[in-house]
Short mmCIF file of C-alpha atoms in Angstrom, two decimals:
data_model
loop_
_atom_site.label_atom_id
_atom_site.label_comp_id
_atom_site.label_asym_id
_atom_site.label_seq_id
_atom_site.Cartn_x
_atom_site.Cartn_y
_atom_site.Cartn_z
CA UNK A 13 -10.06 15.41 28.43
CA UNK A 14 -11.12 14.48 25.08
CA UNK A 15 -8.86 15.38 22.20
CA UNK A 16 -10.16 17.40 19.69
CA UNK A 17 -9.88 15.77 16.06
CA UNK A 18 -11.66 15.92 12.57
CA UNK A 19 -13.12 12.62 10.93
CA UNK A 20 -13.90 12.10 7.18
CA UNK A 21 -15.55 8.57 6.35
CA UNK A 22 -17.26 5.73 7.78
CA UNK A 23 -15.48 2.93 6.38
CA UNK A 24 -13.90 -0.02 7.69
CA UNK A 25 -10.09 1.47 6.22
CA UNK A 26 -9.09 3.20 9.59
CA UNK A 27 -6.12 6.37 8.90
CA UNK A 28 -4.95 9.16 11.71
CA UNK A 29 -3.64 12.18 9.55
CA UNK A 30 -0.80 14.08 10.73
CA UNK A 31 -0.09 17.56 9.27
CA UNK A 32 2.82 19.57 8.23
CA UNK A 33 4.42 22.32 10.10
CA UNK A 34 2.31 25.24 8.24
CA UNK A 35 -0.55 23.44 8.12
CA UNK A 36 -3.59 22.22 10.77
CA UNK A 37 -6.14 19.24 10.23
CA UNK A 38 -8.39 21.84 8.22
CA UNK A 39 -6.10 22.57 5.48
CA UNK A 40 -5.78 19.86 3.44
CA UNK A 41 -6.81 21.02 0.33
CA UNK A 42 -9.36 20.30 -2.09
CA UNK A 43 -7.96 16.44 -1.36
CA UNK A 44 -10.49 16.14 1.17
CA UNK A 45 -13.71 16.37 -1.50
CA UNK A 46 -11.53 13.36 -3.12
CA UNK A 47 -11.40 10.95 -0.23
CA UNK A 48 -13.64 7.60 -0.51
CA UNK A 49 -16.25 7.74 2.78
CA UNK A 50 -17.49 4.98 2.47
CA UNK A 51 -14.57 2.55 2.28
CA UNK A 52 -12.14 4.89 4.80
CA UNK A 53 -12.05 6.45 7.75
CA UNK A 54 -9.61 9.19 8.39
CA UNK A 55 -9.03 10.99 11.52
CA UNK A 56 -7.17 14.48 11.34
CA UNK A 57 -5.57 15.52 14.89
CA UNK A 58 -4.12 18.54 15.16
CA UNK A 59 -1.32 19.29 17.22
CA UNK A 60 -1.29 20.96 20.85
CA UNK A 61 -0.71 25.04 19.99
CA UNK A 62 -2.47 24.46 16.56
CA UNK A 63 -5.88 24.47 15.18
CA UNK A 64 -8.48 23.50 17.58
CA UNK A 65 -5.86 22.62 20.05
CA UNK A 66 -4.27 26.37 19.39
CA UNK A 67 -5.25 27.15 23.84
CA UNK A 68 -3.97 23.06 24.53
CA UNK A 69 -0.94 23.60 26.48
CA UNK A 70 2.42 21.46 26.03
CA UNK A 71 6.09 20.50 25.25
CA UNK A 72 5.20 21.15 21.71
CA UNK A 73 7.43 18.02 20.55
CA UNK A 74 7.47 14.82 18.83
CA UNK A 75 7.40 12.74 21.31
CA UNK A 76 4.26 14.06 22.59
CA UNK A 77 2.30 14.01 18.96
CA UNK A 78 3.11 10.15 19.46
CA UNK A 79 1.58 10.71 22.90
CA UNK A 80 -1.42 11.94 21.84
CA UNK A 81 -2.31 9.83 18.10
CA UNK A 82 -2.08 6.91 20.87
CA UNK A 83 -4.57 8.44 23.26
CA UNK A 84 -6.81 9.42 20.77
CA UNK A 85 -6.76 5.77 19.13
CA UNK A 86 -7.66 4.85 22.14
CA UNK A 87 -10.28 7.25 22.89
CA UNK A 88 -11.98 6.26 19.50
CA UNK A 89 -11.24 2.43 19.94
CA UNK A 90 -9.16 1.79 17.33
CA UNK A 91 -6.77 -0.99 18.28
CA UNK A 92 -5.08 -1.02 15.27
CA UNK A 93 -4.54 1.99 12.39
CA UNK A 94 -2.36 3.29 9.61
CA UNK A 95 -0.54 6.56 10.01
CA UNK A 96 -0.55 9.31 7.28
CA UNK A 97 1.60 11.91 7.57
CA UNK A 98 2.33 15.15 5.63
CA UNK A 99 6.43 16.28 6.10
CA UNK A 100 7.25 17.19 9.86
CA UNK A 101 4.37 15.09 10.24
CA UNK A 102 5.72 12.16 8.38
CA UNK A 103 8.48 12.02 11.40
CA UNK A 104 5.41 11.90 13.75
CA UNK A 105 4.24 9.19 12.29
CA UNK A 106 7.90 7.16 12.47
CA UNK A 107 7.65 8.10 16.65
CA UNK A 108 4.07 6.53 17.07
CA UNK A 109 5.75 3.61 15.12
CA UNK A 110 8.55 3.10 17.35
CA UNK A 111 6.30 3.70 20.55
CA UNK A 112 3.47 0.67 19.39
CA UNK A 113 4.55 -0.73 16.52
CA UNK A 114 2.23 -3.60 17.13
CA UNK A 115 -0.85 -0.72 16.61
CA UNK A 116 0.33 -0.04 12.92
CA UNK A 117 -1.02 -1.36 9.72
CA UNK A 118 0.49 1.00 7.45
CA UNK A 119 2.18 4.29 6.59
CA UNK A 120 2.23 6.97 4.01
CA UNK A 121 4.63 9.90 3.95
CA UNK A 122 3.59 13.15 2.19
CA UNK A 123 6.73 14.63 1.13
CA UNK A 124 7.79 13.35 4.68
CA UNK A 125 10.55 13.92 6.63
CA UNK A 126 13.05 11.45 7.37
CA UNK A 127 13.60 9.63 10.15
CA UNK A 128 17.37 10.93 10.65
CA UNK A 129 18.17 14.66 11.66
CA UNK A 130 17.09 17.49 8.92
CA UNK A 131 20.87 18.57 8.15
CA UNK A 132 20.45 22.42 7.19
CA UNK A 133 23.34 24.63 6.30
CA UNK A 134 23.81 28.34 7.76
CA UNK A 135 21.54 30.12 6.11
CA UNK A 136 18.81 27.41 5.81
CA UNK A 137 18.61 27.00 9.59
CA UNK A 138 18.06 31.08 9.84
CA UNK A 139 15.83 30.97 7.78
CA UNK A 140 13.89 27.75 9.37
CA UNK A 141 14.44 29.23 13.05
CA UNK A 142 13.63 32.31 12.01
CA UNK A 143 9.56 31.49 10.32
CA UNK A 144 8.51 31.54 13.52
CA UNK A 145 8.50 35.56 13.83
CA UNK A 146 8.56 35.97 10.12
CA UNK A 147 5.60 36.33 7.38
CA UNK A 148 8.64 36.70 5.04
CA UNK A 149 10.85 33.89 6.12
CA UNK A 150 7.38 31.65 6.00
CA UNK A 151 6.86 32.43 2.42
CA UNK A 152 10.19 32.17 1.35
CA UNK A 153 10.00 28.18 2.74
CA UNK A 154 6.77 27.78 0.73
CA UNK A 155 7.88 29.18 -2.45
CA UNK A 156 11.08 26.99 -2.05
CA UNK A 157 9.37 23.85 -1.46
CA UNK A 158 6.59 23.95 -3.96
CA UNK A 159 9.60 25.04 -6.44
CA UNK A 160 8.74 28.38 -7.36
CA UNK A 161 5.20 27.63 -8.87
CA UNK A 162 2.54 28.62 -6.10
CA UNK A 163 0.91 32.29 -7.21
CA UNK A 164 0.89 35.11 -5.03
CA UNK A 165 -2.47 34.40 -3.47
CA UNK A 166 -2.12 31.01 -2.61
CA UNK A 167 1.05 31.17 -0.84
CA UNK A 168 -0.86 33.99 1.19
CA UNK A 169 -3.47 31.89 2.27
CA UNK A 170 -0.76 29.61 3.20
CA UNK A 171 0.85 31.86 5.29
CA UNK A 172 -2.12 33.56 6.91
CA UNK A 173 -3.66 30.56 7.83
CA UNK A 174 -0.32 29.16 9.41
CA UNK A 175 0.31 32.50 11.63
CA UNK A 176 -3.35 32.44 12.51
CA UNK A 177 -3.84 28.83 13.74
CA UNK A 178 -0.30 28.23 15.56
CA UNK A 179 1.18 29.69 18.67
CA UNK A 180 4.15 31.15 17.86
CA UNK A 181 6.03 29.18 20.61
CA UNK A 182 4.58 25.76 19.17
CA UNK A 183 5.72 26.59 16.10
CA UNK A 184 9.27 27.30 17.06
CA UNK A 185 9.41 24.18 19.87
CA UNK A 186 8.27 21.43 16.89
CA UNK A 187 10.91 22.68 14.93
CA UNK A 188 12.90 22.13 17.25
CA UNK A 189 11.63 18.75 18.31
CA UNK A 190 11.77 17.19 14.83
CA UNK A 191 14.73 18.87 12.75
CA UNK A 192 17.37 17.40 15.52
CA UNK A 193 15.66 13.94 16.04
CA UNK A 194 17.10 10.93 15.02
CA UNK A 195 15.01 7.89 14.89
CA UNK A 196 17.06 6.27 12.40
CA UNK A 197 18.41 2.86 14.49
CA UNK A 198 15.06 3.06 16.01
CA UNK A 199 12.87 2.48 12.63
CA UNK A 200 15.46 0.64 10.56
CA UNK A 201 14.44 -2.51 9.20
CA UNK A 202 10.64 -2.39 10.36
CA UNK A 203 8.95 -4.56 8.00
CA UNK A 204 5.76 -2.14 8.03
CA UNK A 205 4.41 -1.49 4.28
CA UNK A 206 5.22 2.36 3.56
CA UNK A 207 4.13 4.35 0.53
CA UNK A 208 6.26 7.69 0.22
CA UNK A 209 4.22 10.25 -2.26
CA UNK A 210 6.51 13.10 -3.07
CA UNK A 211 5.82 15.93 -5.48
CA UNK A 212 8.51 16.19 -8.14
CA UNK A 213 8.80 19.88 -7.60
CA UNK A 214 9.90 20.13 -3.96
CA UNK A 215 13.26 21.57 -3.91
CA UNK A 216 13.98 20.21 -0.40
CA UNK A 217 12.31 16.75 0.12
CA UNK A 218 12.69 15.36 -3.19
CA UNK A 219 12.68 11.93 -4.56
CA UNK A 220 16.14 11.11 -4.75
CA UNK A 221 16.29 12.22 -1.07
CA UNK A 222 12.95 9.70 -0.39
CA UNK A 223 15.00 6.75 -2.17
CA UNK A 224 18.23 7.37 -0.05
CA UNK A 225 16.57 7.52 3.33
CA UNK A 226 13.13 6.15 3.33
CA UNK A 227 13.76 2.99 1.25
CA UNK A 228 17.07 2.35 2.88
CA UNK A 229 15.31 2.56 6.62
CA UNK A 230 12.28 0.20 5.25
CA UNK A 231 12.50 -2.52 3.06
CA UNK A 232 8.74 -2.47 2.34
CA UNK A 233 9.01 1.19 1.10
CA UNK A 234 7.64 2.25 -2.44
CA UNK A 235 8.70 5.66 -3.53
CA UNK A 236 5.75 7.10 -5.58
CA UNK A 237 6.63 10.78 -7.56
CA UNK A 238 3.57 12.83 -8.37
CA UNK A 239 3.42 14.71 -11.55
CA UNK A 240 2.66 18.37 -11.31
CA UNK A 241 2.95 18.73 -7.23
CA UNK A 242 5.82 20.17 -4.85
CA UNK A 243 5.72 20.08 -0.90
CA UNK A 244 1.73 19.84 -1.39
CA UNK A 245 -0.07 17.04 -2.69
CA UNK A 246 -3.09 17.67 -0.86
CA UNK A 247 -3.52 20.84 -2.39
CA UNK A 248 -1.81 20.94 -5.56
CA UNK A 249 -2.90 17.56 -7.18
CA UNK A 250 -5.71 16.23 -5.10
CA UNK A 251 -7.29 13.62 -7.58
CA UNK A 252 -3.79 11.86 -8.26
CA UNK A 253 -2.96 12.54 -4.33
CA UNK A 254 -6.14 10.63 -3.45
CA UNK A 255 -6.15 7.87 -5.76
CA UNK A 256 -2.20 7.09 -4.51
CA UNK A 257 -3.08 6.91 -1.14
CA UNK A 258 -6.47 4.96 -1.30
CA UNK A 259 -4.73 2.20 -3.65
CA UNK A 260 -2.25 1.26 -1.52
CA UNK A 261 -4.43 1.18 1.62
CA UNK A 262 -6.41 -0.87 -0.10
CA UNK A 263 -4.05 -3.08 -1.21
#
């Protein structure tokens, strides 16, 4: 069965896209008017029990994103590719790694998570565990990570599109899949070039966190802050966002 994906770009610069949590392969912002066709070509897959894929049954884990980024690349015959991926995605993106790291030509973490377990205290991991049922609980983890900023109306968007294009149970089985996983000893030392774009406003993955856990896993790691953004990038700063990420693929 063919696995349902979005595509931006022609160009010879191959990327799969792997989103956050909250968010599908059609909410990425106003960063996707920003994005060079004609020198890239990104590929947006959404996960099983999201998006397009919302009626794709599954184990709703890591392990089987990996699965799939690999079928698709091959369904689309790309041999080799680099991985973008926004927070839970950016742990996606480490699992394809360690399953063909041979495929890989690059990575970039949005705000990503790391490749060790997401330690959460008491009241952070009710509050995680509990999004899945919650409006309230969801907005509360927006608000935190884009640091108190976001108005009213955009965090509703947020929030409406995430309850409408999930299943409840994917939503609660990725989390968790990707809070408990440790890919650490798995990932350490890989030699693949990794850019790490974090908005200086996220109150969870910020850059000091980055530094201490990206660039000690991967000594090709460059830890880029962006002005003005929190837990979204994408949406918050899309011409800096943009410019980042096409820089260092081009490089």
């Amino acid at each position: 069965m063919a696995i349902a994906h979005r595509r931006t770009g022609t160009g010879p610069v191959r990327v799969i896209v792997l989103h956050d949590w909250f968010g599908t392969s059609a909410n990425w912002g106003s960063a996707l008017d920003c994005l060079d066709p004609e020198g890239f070509s990104y590929v947006f897959l959404d996960y099983r029990g999201y998006g397009d894929r919302r009626d794709v049954a599954g184990r709703y884990s890591v392990p089987e994103i990996a699965e799939d980024v690999l079928a698709l690349a091959d369904e689309i015959g790309w041999d080799t590719f680099s991985l973008m991926g926004h927070s839970m995605g950016g742990k996606a993106m480490q699992q394809v790694l360690v399953r063909a790291p041979e495929r890989i030509e690059k990575l970039i973490g949005i705000n990503p998570v790391p490749a060790g377990p997401y330690e959460m205290d008491d009241a952070t991991h009710a509050l995680f565990h509990g999004a899945a049922g919650s409006a309230e609980n969801r907005r509360t983890i927006l608000d935190l990570v884009t640091g108190h900023r976001a108005s009213r109306h955009w965090l509703d968007r947020m929030i409406g599109h995430s309850l409408d294009v999930s299943r409840p149970e994917a939503f609660a089985a990725y989390l968790e899949s990707w809070q408990p996983l440790d890919l650490s000893a798995a990932v350490k030392g890989s030699t693949v070039p990794v850019l790490v774009l974090v908005g200086e406003y996220d109150l969870a993955l910020t850059p000091d966190v980055m530094r201490a856990t990206w660039q000690v896993a991967y000594p090709n790691c460059r830890v880029h802050p962006l002005p003005g953004a929190g837990h979204y990038p994408p949406h918050e700063t899309p011409v800096a966002f943009a410019a980042a990420v096409e820089a260092f693929l081009r490089g």
